[in-house]
Amino acid sequence: MKRGGGIDFGAEAAERIETAKAVLSLRRAPRIGEINELFRAAHSLKGLAGLAELDRVARCLHEAESLLDSLRLSKIEWSDGVRRALSEFFELLDAAIPAVAAGSDEGFPEERALRLISGAGRGGAGVGEEPLSGMLDLPAATLSCLSEYEESRLRVNLKNGAPIFTLDVSFSLEDFERGLKELGERLNERGEWIATLPQVSGFSPDRLAVQLLAALPAELADLGEEIAARRVSREAAPPPGPSRATRAAAARSIRVETSRMEALLSSAQDAYAAFARFAEAAGRLEGALSSTERAALAPLRRRAELTMRGLAREAAEMRTAPMSRLAERLARATERLVRTSGKRAVFRVRGGDVEIDRAIAEELADPLLHLLRNAIDHGLEAPEERRAAGKPEEGTITLMARARSARLLVSISDDGRGIQDDRVLERARELGWIAPGHRPQPEELHALLFRPGFSTAAKVSEISGRGVGLDLVADRVAARGGAVRVMSEPGRGARFELEVPIAAAVFEALIVSEGKNVYAVPLAAVRRLSPARPGDRSLGGAMGASAEESPGRVRLELGDDAAISVERVLGQELVTVRPIAGVPIPDYVMGASDGAERGAVLVIDPKRLLRPRGGQEAA
Amino acid sequence: MTVPAARELVARFFAEPPPLVPADLGLLVRVAGEAYFVPASRIVEVVPPLPMTPLPDSTASAIAFWRGSAYPVVGDADRPLLLLLLRSPAGQFLLATGGPPEAISRERLPEGVPDFAETA
């Protein structure tokens, strides 16, 4: 079904409903961030329904959005009744999607849905309206700066007995964004970062100071000496502890935050690496033991090694998935969007076998979906327009993934009309971002696409209400330490490339040596080992080090007649490869593994090393 | 690509940004026999000597592990006296200096001493 600018309500709504249902399936009261997620889901769904002219659905979603707004502002309290009502409401919506997507929402049970929402809205009382000035030692001017949401979070935390602190912090101008974000994450781990207030003092030439308002446990020792914390809430009785039933429900919960899972997986891999080094050192000492002692030790060591290796392997497998999984999801979305757009397009995938971190895949899914929609809505031309331009009627959208050093590059490209620079310029001038008479370079112009406020204002008739703009695509990628690049050629198409660092990769590698240095070569890159032949390039020589021809060198056969020699093969290990950033490094260095006393073990891509080089360094 | 939060905040609360004065503090370091200024705002940490793996033909002359992360090492990696963990737009890296550093303000910097640039 295509309505109002090519929106496929069914496909779009399914994702938002899935998000809402995931939060509602928690066996505990959702945290504020999760209520915000629910609110955003309802808000986006309402926008989509409005755009698709589904008035009944939109009316109900408006009520659901109001209910969730009251919950996030703590005007009403979360309860099992609210959960049941919202769960049933989203189930109704989910069940209605096929019929709605077929063209009309006439069959949608509007009355029942509205009854559910209004019933839930009559829930328990909120957190009260007593003046905050009586509870907090803060100037009235400061309190007057707070938004309704911030006030409500203060009230909730005060009601729960959480001490409120002001934290005076400053960051260098160049590090402000990252520093503030990192501190915010730390605060949210321990309590809740409620508001950021301007500071009228504390500035230095290169530092910007702000005051944060946060609810935190009384112990603040770990926040660091540079942070001046002051308790501003009056002493209150400690909050009642969780009931036995609540504790039991929490114990049954299996939902784990991604960051914690990532930390656990990293620890598992580090534990294996540490054990491997320990086993190597212990092996050297075994010579001093008697044969009986050695015999007793051997099975224990083998068992420990197998367990640790299994743990690291499980962790590696849990951590990554082939790109093709995400690609399948995007292919289904493309099919639906193309079908309803009146255009014709084929979706191609290159690099589907590239293994990517699941957390990264999850982070990239929404940005990539947004780029896909853009490619279909704005990039690809209608069949007749393509025919007139001498192009095949069927356009091509390509998802490409490749790992470069310790970074993952994923791009969405199309062979459509390219970015229409004149339209971008016109809109930028309307917004006052470009001075009259100034004609910016394409890169400067394309960067404006990612500025907050550009897409929403410029495309209000086409994609507003979707909840994600290009600015959020860039923000989501930047939050992962990555960047977005745009390439466009008028009449030929556009490519949006997302580049993100890979947290860590784990794979089996051959550990080899060249002189005093130890390197790792992915086992998957090596077909077989054989004695080195005259004329084989040495690994050290190919890297630019002075190569010594020593007898007994080993040839690593890489396939396609390519081979490289090394002085010795020390063994095979499961290595945890960390990315290297900071300055450009040669692109044949995939990363480094911690070799403890032998230093960083560089992980080498041998085929890339053998390629002719020149400007090969990758940032 | 997005307006940095710092700039937004300044624009929101001040008619004019706070005045900047040339009083930056930093370290005067020696790398490959040359003197450079490293602003304090770039320094994350002073790091003890570490085992290093050389990386020939590269901006980074070596790679080292510190606190579980791998960092490129720039400068006198073969005979470092001091390692400084520095910020760069692309992440962080270790600067290996070949002489004792001197704390100094930019105002008192000898003429002609440039800021250290890792890509130079």
XYZ file of C-alpha atoms in Angstrom:
739
model
C 0.000 0.000 0.000
C 1.412 3.345 -0.964
C 0.032 6.456 0.596
C 1.233 9.974 1.134
C 4.650 10.022 -0.483
C 5.460 6.356 -0.865
C 5.150 5.211 2.741
C 4.745 1.497 3.368
C 2.902 1.630 6.672
C 3.037 -2.143 7.167
C 6.784 -2.472 6.851
C 7.549 0.632 8.866
C 5.014 -0.072 11.575
C 6.170 -3.647 12.122
C 9.581 -2.452 13.300
C 8.182 0.110 15.734
C 5.650 -2.351 17.108
C 8.422 -4.894 17.589
C 10.365 -2.322 19.624
C 7.319 -1.544 21.768
C 6.550 -5.199 22.365
C 10.140 -5.886 23.390
C 9.916 -3.224 26.114
C 6.492 -4.412 27.231
C 7.720 -7.988 27.503
C 10.169 -7.040 30.284
C 9.334 -8.714 33.542
C 9.968 -5.559 35.487
C 8.911 -1.959 35.374
C 10.638 -0.308 32.421
C 13.340 2.219 33.140
C 12.923 5.782 31.997
C 14.993 5.160 28.869
C 12.715 2.277 27.957
C 9.565 4.354 28.519
C 11.137 6.947 26.239
C 11.651 4.189 23.652
C 7.970 3.294 23.897
C 7.034 6.937 23.550
C 9.194 7.319 20.437
C 7.688 4.169 18.926
C 4.141 5.498 19.427
C 5.176 8.926 18.157
C 6.738 7.483 14.986
C 3.768 5.196 14.407
C 1.403 8.136 14.732
C 3.401 10.077 12.165
C 3.389 7.128 9.796
C -0.338 6.572 10.215
C -1.054 10.242 9.600
C 1.101 10.232 6.511
C -0.643 7.130 5.196
C -4.058 8.730 5.910
C -4.990 6.021 8.394
C -7.106 8.308 10.561
C -8.537 5.725 12.984
C -5.127 4.281 13.729
C -3.613 7.764 14.034
C -6.296 8.859 16.558
C -5.627 5.832 18.759
C -1.877 6.323 18.531
C -2.297 9.939 19.544
C -3.999 8.774 22.742
C -1.313 6.130 23.320
C 1.360 8.785 22.808
C -0.352 11.050 25.380
C -0.510 8.180 27.859
C 3.183 7.438 27.358
C 4.016 11.129 27.666
C 2.248 11.167 31.029
C 4.241 8.116 32.069
C 7.575 9.624 31.066
C 6.680 12.843 32.875
C 5.644 10.722 35.875
C 2.178 12.234 35.866
C 0.892 8.708 36.247
C 2.678 5.681 37.606
C 3.633 2.507 35.796
C 1.555 -0.487 36.855
C 0.712 -3.965 35.662
C -2.584 -2.550 34.418
C -0.751 -0.036 32.244
C 1.491 -2.795 30.910
C -1.476 -5.038 30.111
C -3.369 -2.226 28.392
C -0.392 -1.160 26.294
C 0.498 -4.763 25.428
C -3.057 -5.398 24.278
C -3.097 -2.133 22.366
C 0.081 -2.953 20.455
C -1.211 -6.498 19.829
C -4.356 -4.974 18.284
C -2.203 -2.775 16.137
C 0.035 -5.663 15.125
C -2.941 -7.844 14.217
C -4.464 -5.049 12.169
C -1.384 -4.381 10.035
C -2.146 -6.806 7.161
C -5.666 -5.419 6.757
C -4.504 -1.838 7.147
C -1.655 -2.382 4.703
C -4.182 -3.671 2.173
C -5.618 -0.203 1.873
C -7.880 0.902 4.709
C -8.127 1.079 8.494
C -11.917 0.806 8.495
C -11.731 -2.570 10.223
C -9.441 -1.324 12.981
C -11.159 -1.699 16.396
C -10.832 1.956 17.283
C -13.284 1.977 20.176
C -11.666 -0.971 21.896
C -8.205 0.520 21.436
C -9.307 3.878 22.861
C -10.973 2.157 25.836
C -7.725 0.362 26.614
C -5.710 3.547 26.569
C -8.185 5.660 28.526
C -8.517 2.887 31.131
C -4.746 2.787 31.589
C -4.623 6.576 31.821
C -6.756 6.444 34.964
C -3.859 4.714 36.725
C -2.214 5.699 40.004
C -1.306 9.216 40.963
C 1.935 10.745 39.855
C 4.760 12.139 41.887
C 3.086 15.259 43.169
C 3.448 18.951 42.477
C 5.057 20.301 45.643
C 7.602 23.021 44.825
C 11.069 21.682 44.068
C 12.581 24.697 45.833
C 11.496 23.137 49.120
C 13.319 19.915 48.375
C 16.418 21.128 46.581
C 19.046 23.625 47.570
C 19.202 25.272 44.165
C 18.648 28.877 43.060
C 15.163 29.643 41.767
C 16.712 30.814 38.482
C 18.269 27.400 38.006
C 15.038 25.592 38.791
C 13.180 27.790 36.332
C 15.483 26.550 33.524
C 14.336 22.953 33.923
C 12.040 21.396 31.382
C 8.864 19.626 32.444
C 10.567 16.300 31.776
C 13.618 17.200 33.872
C 11.376 18.354 36.721
C 9.459 15.107 36.619
C 12.669 13.068 36.761
C 13.813 15.077 39.774
C 10.507 14.413 41.523
C 10.659 10.685 40.777
C 14.184 10.377 42.112
C 13.397 12.460 45.183
C 10.336 10.327 45.833
C 12.537 7.226 45.633
C 14.965 8.758 48.118
C 17.817 9.124 45.625
C 20.197 11.949 46.572
C 20.428 14.722 43.961
C 23.811 16.238 43.197
C 25.098 19.099 41.135
C 28.358 18.282 39.390
C 30.557 21.118 38.178
C 32.619 19.892 35.287
C 34.610 21.402 32.480
C 36.039 20.003 29.299
C 38.418 21.281 26.686
C 36.565 22.754 23.725
C 37.793 20.067 21.375
C 36.834 17.261 23.731
C 33.620 18.678 25.107
C 31.209 16.488 23.198
C 32.969 13.215 23.902
C 33.858 14.083 27.481
C 30.308 15.065 28.355
C 28.891 11.960 26.692
C 31.311 9.653 28.502
C 30.575 11.270 31.844
C 26.841 11.023 31.103
C 27.198 7.317 30.440
C 29.058 6.866 33.719
C 26.365 8.776 35.583
C 23.618 6.729 33.970
C 25.405 3.549 34.986
C 25.244 4.603 38.635
C 22.089 6.647 38.678
C 20.499 9.125 36.332
C 21.826 12.153 34.515
C 18.860 14.498 34.698
C 19.840 17.874 33.282
C 22.694 19.945 31.899
C 22.736 23.537 33.068
C 24.814 26.438 31.811
C 27.685 27.629 33.994
C 28.305 31.308 34.339
C 31.754 30.813 35.841
C 34.553 28.326 35.568
C 35.528 29.116 31.989
C 39.101 29.193 30.927
C 40.366 30.072 27.484
C 40.156 26.542 26.194
C 37.616 24.951 28.496
C 33.869 25.009 28.659
C 32.161 24.464 31.999
C 28.703 23.089 32.662
C 26.771 22.004 35.701
C 25.069 18.629 35.633
C 22.135 17.620 37.767
C 22.130 13.948 38.600
C 20.546 11.439 40.928
C 23.328 9.286 42.328
C 24.144 7.027 45.232
C 25.911 8.928 47.994
C 29.319 7.374 47.203
C 30.890 9.385 44.434
C 34.532 8.482 44.877
C 35.016 7.030 41.422
C 33.843 10.045 39.497
C 37.269 11.572 39.713
C 38.798 14.467 41.583
C 38.225 16.915 38.762
C 34.472 16.795 39.321
C 33.108 19.034 42.047
C 29.990 17.327 43.396
C 27.538 18.941 45.823
C 24.494 17.311 47.277
C 21.498 19.592 46.795
C 18.649 17.388 47.986
C 17.621 17.442 51.618
C 18.138 14.246 53.595
C 15.253 11.851 53.095
C 14.260 8.476 54.403
C 15.795 5.636 52.413
C 13.451 4.209 49.790
C 11.749 0.939 50.567
C 13.730 -2.025 49.207
C 12.341 -4.090 46.403
C 9.738 -6.629 47.386
C 10.510 -10.323 47.262
C 8.236 -10.655 44.227
C 10.080 -7.867 42.411
C 13.445 -9.445 43.194
C 12.232 -12.824 41.950
C 10.940 -11.268 38.732
C 14.245 -9.500 38.192
C 16.138 -12.748 38.755
C 14.151 -14.437 36.011
C 14.865 -11.663 33.532
C 17.147 -12.630 30.686
C 17.312 -9.270 28.965
C 20.864 -7.950 29.126
C 22.137 -4.569 28.038
C 24.273 -4.782 24.922
C 27.192 -2.976 26.564
C 27.271 -5.517 29.388
C 27.119 -8.399 26.963
C 29.974 -6.852 24.987
C 32.022 -6.496 28.162
C 31.349 -10.126 29.081
C 32.353 -11.359 25.635
C 35.532 -9.289 25.716
C 36.361 -10.710 29.121
C 35.836 -14.259 27.863
C 38.217 -13.644 24.992
C 40.768 -11.925 27.193
C 40.540 -14.817 29.649
C 41.420 -17.263 26.905
C 44.325 -15.118 25.731
C 45.608 -14.872 29.302
C 45.228 -18.615 29.785
C 47.099 -19.338 26.556
C 50.023 -17.266 27.795
C 49.868 -18.914 31.208
C 49.837 -22.383 29.620
C 52.814 -21.452 27.457
C 54.797 -20.288 30.496
C 53.720 -23.327 32.531
C 54.796 -25.618 29.687
C 58.329 -24.221 29.927
C 58.416 -24.975 33.652
C 57.129 -28.523 33.314
C 60.629 -29.771 32.545
C 61.453 -29.336 36.215
C 58.660 -31.679 37.290
C 58.837 -35.407 37.722
C 57.206 -37.614 35.104
C 54.421 -38.506 37.583
C 53.712 -34.841 38.277
C 53.732 -34.074 34.559
C 51.315 -36.931 33.871
C 48.957 -35.665 36.588
C 49.114 -32.133 35.274
C 48.622 -32.876 31.582
C 44.915 -33.841 31.618
C 44.070 -30.865 33.860
C 45.806 -28.545 31.477
C 44.156 -30.098 28.421
C 40.736 -29.838 30.026
C 41.282 -26.218 31.080
C 42.506 -25.370 27.599
C 39.507 -26.992 25.944
C 37.127 -25.172 28.276
C 38.785 -21.817 27.770
C 38.986 -22.297 24.016
C 35.300 -23.283 23.937
C 34.412 -20.209 25.989
C 36.351 -17.897 23.673
C 34.854 -19.536 20.591
C 31.306 -19.280 21.975
C 31.955 -15.648 22.810
C 33.279 -14.989 19.316
C 30.274 -16.673 17.730
C 27.828 -14.824 19.963
C 29.523 -11.612 19.153
C 29.450 -11.715 15.385
C 27.110 -12.638 12.565
C 27.573 -12.509 8.808
C 26.513 -9.295 7.128
C 24.080 -11.354 5.068
C 21.724 -11.593 8.092
C 21.332 -7.847 8.218
C 21.240 -7.785 4.418
C 18.269 -10.185 4.367
C 16.347 -7.869 6.649
C 17.191 -4.900 4.450
C 16.335 -6.851 1.299
C 12.838 -7.574 2.656
C 12.370 -3.913 3.523
C 13.593 -2.888 0.060
C 11.189 -5.274 -1.619
C 8.249 -3.850 0.313
C 9.287 -0.240 -0.230
C 9.925 -0.740 -3.945
C 6.629 -2.570 -4.412
C 4.699 0.348 -2.982
C 6.746 3.105 -4.578
C 5.747 2.435 -8.181
C 9.423 2.176 -9.060
C 11.435 -0.832 -10.107
C 14.647 -1.826 -8.426
C 16.818 -4.782 -7.617
C 18.715 -5.071 -4.331
C 22.266 -6.422 -4.535
C 24.575 -7.405 -1.723
C 28.351 -7.473 -1.880
C 30.371 -8.702 1.044
C 27.535 -10.659 2.658
C 30.054 -13.028 4.202
C 31.817 -10.270 6.124
C 31.435 -11.066 9.824
C 30.256 -8.091 11.790
C 29.756 -7.458 15.440
C 26.087 -8.037 16.344
C 26.027 -4.856 18.375
C 27.325 -2.930 15.372
C 24.776 -4.639 13.102
C 22.006 -3.616 15.483
C 23.309 -0.049 15.582
C 23.580 0.145 11.816
C 20.194 -1.400 10.985
C 18.145 1.773 11.424
C 20.611 4.111 9.682
C 20.892 1.702 6.753
C 17.115 1.369 6.524
C 16.841 5.128 6.441
C 19.421 5.339 3.658
C 17.526 2.644 1.750
C 14.299 4.611 1.998
C 16.097 7.711 0.781
C 17.569 5.794 -2.140
C 14.127 4.537 -3.158
C 12.150 7.698 -2.444
C 14.598 10.303 -3.654
C 17.444 8.594 -5.480
C 15.821 6.261 -7.954
C 13.829 7.757 -10.782
C 10.468 6.468 -11.998
C 10.760 3.857 -14.807
C 9.727 6.315 -17.531
C 12.267 8.882 -16.342
C 15.007 6.255 -16.338
C 14.031 5.111 -19.814
C 14.185 8.701 -21.072
C 17.649 9.047 -19.543
C 18.842 5.930 -21.362
C 18.969 3.845 -18.188
C 17.408 0.422 -17.588
C 13.934 0.815 -16.125
C 14.980 -1.255 -13.180
C 17.294 0.600 -10.836
C 19.941 -1.035 -8.696
C 20.502 -0.514 -4.998
C 23.669 -2.057 -3.643
C 24.558 -2.841 -0.063
C 28.283 -3.364 0.248
C 30.262 -4.395 3.303
C 33.983 -4.829 3.708
C 36.393 -4.939 6.582
C 39.366 -2.641 6.270
C 42.007 -2.984 8.930
C 40.030 -2.649 12.137
C 37.177 -0.759 10.565
C 33.991 -1.858 8.913
C 32.738 -0.057 5.841
C 29.116 -0.441 4.852
C 27.591 1.495 2.000
C 24.236 1.906 0.307
C 24.474 3.069 -3.273
C 21.960 3.570 -6.034
C 22.167 4.285 -9.746
C 19.536 7.011 -9.604
C 19.666 10.736 -10.199
C 22.241 11.537 -7.518
C 21.877 14.244 -4.904
C 20.158 17.270 -6.373
C 22.612 19.927 -5.304
C 20.459 22.811 -6.481
C 17.594 21.726 -4.253
C 19.901 21.272 -1.299
C 21.409 24.718 -1.882
C 17.983 26.327 -2.214
C 16.818 24.804 1.062
C 20.073 25.706 2.839
C 19.642 29.319 1.722
C 16.058 29.311 2.971
C 17.358 28.159 6.333
C 20.018 30.861 6.321
C 22.872 28.377 6.419
C 24.464 29.583 3.206
C 25.094 33.261 2.552
C 23.510 34.679 -0.592
C 26.001 34.569 -3.428
C 28.154 31.877 -1.832
C 28.335 28.736 -3.947
C 29.661 25.955 -1.722
C 31.667 22.984 -2.910
C 29.677 19.725 -3.207
C 31.295 18.296 -0.033
C 30.255 21.350 1.978
C 26.777 21.171 0.524
C 26.379 17.463 1.174
C 27.499 17.918 4.782
C 24.403 20.083 5.284
C 22.217 17.039 4.691
C 23.398 15.765 8.070
C 22.660 18.907 10.033
C 19.773 18.692 12.478
C 16.727 20.458 11.126
C 17.566 20.056 7.492
C 15.688 16.937 6.531
C 12.645 17.506 8.704
C 12.056 20.988 7.463
C 12.909 20.300 3.867
C 10.917 17.145 3.438
C 7.936 17.765 5.609
C 5.554 16.530 2.954
C 7.453 13.332 2.296
C 9.197 11.732 5.227
C 8.522 13.674 8.389
C 7.244 11.568 11.255
C 9.625 8.727 10.577
C 11.626 9.596 13.633
C 15.044 9.237 12.021
C 16.720 11.854 9.856
C 20.149 11.914 8.239
C 21.392 13.878 11.239
C 20.471 10.942 13.435
C 22.136 8.556 10.990
C 25.334 10.552 11.416
C 24.866 10.758 15.194
C 24.277 7.011 15.507
C 27.421 6.274 13.506
C 29.457 8.927 15.340
C 28.386 7.383 18.647
C 30.230 4.261 17.512
C 33.312 6.317 16.711
C 32.563 6.193 13.008
C 31.812 8.590 10.190
C 29.506 8.949 7.211
C 30.684 9.897 3.736
C 28.599 10.859 0.735
C 29.542 10.508 -2.897
C 27.203 11.668 -5.629
C 27.359 12.028 -9.357
C 24.508 13.848 -11.104
C 22.506 11.422 -13.199
C 24.628 8.446 -12.130
C 23.627 7.905 -8.525
C 24.734 8.404 -4.943
C 26.576 6.413 -2.329
C 26.377 6.812 1.440
C 29.235 5.079 3.182
C 29.260 4.366 6.908
C 32.592 3.562 8.501
C 32.746 2.232 12.042
C 35.552 0.723 14.097
C 35.288 -2.963 14.914
C 35.509 -3.486 18.675
C 37.447 -6.752 18.413
C 37.652 -9.766 16.167
C 38.533 -13.294 17.209
C 39.894 -15.916 14.880
C 42.392 -18.722 14.576
C 45.778 -17.500 13.447
C 49.208 -18.847 12.690
C 51.769 -17.298 14.991
C 54.965 -16.712 13.050
C 58.262 -14.989 13.700
C 60.615 -12.837 11.696
C 63.791 -12.057 13.588
C 62.811 -10.806 17.036
C 59.269 -9.968 16.022
C 56.192 -12.151 16.285
C 53.219 -11.781 13.941
C 49.846 -13.447 13.490
C 48.436 -14.433 10.108
C 44.748 -15.440 9.898
C 44.583 -19.185 9.424
C 41.816 -18.697 6.865
C 44.296 -16.869 4.609
C 46.769 -19.763 4.498
C 46.181 -22.814 2.262
C 49.226 -24.854 3.271
C 52.732 -24.680 4.648
C 55.829 -25.880 2.816
C 59.576 -25.217 2.784
C 60.381 -21.769 1.382
C 61.523 -21.566 -2.231
C 64.108 -19.256 -3.747
C 62.386 -16.060 -4.810
C 59.647 -16.171 -2.172
C 59.123 -12.761 -0.629
C 59.714 -12.675 3.095
C 57.103 -11.224 5.424
C 59.673 -8.923 7.023
C 60.981 -7.761 3.642
C 57.486 -7.095 2.309
C 56.822 -4.931 5.376
C 59.891 -2.871 4.606
C 62.219 -4.290 7.253
C 65.679 -5.525 6.346
C 65.152 -9.205 5.492
C 67.641 -11.833 6.482
C 67.826 -14.995 4.438
C 68.049 -17.770 6.985
C 67.856 -21.486 6.309
C 64.717 -23.436 7.184
C 62.265 -20.693 6.337
C 58.618 -21.664 5.942
C 56.435 -20.855 2.942
C 52.831 -19.792 3.603
C 50.843 -20.616 0.474
C 47.966 -18.176 0.132
C 46.182 -19.446 -2.981
C 46.196 -17.920 -6.489
C 49.909 -18.719 -6.680
C 50.648 -16.175 -3.977
C 53.025 -17.097 -1.161
C 55.114 -15.446 1.503
C 57.879 -16.847 3.670
C 58.483 -16.526 7.396
C 61.433 -17.473 9.552
C 59.488 -19.776 11.876
C 55.944 -20.924 12.531
C 55.487 -20.917 16.300
C 52.020 -22.430 16.412
C 48.325 -21.809 16.043
C 46.273 -19.663 18.435
C 42.851 -18.201 18.789
C 43.689 -14.496 18.788
C 41.645 -11.505 19.912
C 42.429 -8.729 17.504
C 42.071 -5.137 18.674
C 41.731 -2.263 16.229
C 44.485 0.324 15.870
C 43.417 3.916 15.328
C 44.893 7.307 16.097
C 47.197 7.721 13.123
C 47.164 6.075 9.694
C 48.661 2.600 9.631
C 49.344 0.376 6.611
C 46.179 -1.328 5.419
C 47.792 -4.787 5.602
C 47.799 -4.489 9.411
C 44.430 -5.856 10.480
C 44.992 -4.962 14.120
C 47.043 -6.254 17.009
C 46.744 -8.954 19.610
C 48.187 -8.545 23.086
C 51.200 -10.824 23.298
C 52.039 -9.787 26.890
C 55.804 -9.975 27.339
C 56.380 -10.302 23.603
C 54.539 -7.016 23.034
C 51.888 -6.284 20.458
C 51.503 -9.085 17.941
C 50.625 -7.452 14.635
C 47.947 -9.307 12.711
C 48.879 -9.274 9.053
C 46.671 -9.705 5.998
C 49.312 -11.423 3.803
C 47.575 -10.932 0.464
C 47.155 -7.241 1.084
C 50.800 -7.064 2.153
C 51.887 -8.519 -1.185
C 49.911 -6.005 -3.234
C 51.852 -3.157 -4.818
C 51.684 -0.293 -2.339
C 51.481 3.470 -2.449
C 49.322 5.600 -0.218
C 48.082 2.415 1.355
C 47.746 3.668 4.878
C 44.316 3.466 6.392
C 43.243 5.794 9.163
C 28.780 17.038 10.239
C 26.541 18.074 13.113
C 27.089 21.297 15.003
C 29.306 20.348 17.951
C 27.483 20.500 21.248
C 30.071 22.896 22.623
C 29.406 25.406 19.884
C 25.670 25.034 20.333
C 25.976 25.583 24.041
C 28.124 28.667 23.604
C 25.769 30.056 20.995
C 22.805 29.387 23.271
C 24.052 31.006 26.426
C 26.441 33.722 25.332
C 26.011 36.646 23.037
C 29.690 36.244 22.234
C 31.929 33.260 22.932
C 34.276 33.609 25.922
C 37.489 35.381 24.914
C 40.430 33.167 24.085
C 43.868 34.201 25.341
C 47.175 32.640 24.282
C 47.989 31.087 27.646
C 47.764 27.422 26.696
C 49.814 25.141 28.802
C 51.589 22.152 27.422
C 54.802 20.237 27.166
C 57.883 21.066 25.190
C 59.132 17.708 23.920
C 61.933 16.444 21.692
C 61.085 14.031 18.917
C 63.763 12.891 16.446
C 65.982 15.682 17.750
C 63.447 18.416 17.039
C 61.502 20.443 19.606
C 57.705 20.436 19.523
C 54.914 21.848 21.646
C 52.166 19.469 22.801
C 49.126 21.298 24.258
C 48.005 19.837 27.572
C 44.506 19.456 26.161
C 45.819 16.740 23.833
C 47.517 14.708 26.539
C 45.428 11.857 27.907
C 48.049 10.181 30.022
C 51.772 9.826 30.610
C 52.637 6.183 30.042
C 55.621 4.168 31.270
C 57.913 2.420 28.755
C 56.155 -0.490 27.046
C 57.207 -3.423 24.858
C 56.857 -2.272 21.255
C 56.557 -4.009 17.932
C 58.174 -2.043 15.104
C 56.126 -1.112 12.069
C 58.415 -0.058 9.245
C 57.399 2.260 6.401
C 54.538 3.821 8.279
C 53.528 7.021 10.043
C 53.477 4.896 13.185
C 56.906 3.489 13.872
C 55.616 0.817 16.261
C 52.536 -0.625 17.920
C 52.140 -1.074 21.679
C 49.464 -2.314 24.034
C 48.366 -0.173 26.940
C 45.439 -0.983 29.223
C 44.038 -3.579 26.825
C 44.044 -1.371 23.733
C 46.476 -1.320 20.826
C 48.014 2.053 20.001
C 50.246 3.220 17.194
C 53.484 4.749 18.450
C 54.791 7.850 16.728
C 58.230 9.365 17.268
C 61.308 7.864 18.876
C 59.904 4.372 19.361
C 63.345 2.765 19.277
C 64.641 4.689 22.305
C 61.734 6.361 24.060
C 62.349 8.248 27.265
C 58.702 8.972 27.826
C 55.435 7.973 26.201
C 52.519 10.366 25.997
C 49.072 9.091 25.110
C 47.658 11.826 22.879
C 44.297 12.505 21.309
C 43.945 12.803 17.571
C 40.863 13.285 15.393
C 41.051 9.576 14.521
C 41.462 8.295 18.079
C 44.472 8.115 20.367
C 48.132 7.300 19.837
C 51.368 7.157 21.791
C 54.035 9.767 21.217
C 57.512 8.478 22.061
C 59.764 11.346 23.085
C 63.511 11.189 23.097
C 64.242 13.714 25.820
C 62.826 14.966 29.117
C 59.750 17.145 28.545
C 59.430 20.656 29.923
C 56.123 22.127 31.117
C 55.626 25.453 29.415
C 52.937 27.898 28.352
C 52.572 28.740 24.722
C 53.416 32.372 25.494
C 56.862 31.381 26.733
C 57.575 28.975 23.933
C 60.846 29.653 22.073
C 60.190 31.132 18.670
C 59.704 28.710 15.819
C 58.695 25.682 17.888
C 55.726 24.105 16.113
C 52.860 22.124 17.604
C 53.445 18.415 17.270
C 51.539 17.027 14.276
C 51.390 13.252 14.000
C 50.841 13.287 10.253
C 53.823 15.508 9.497
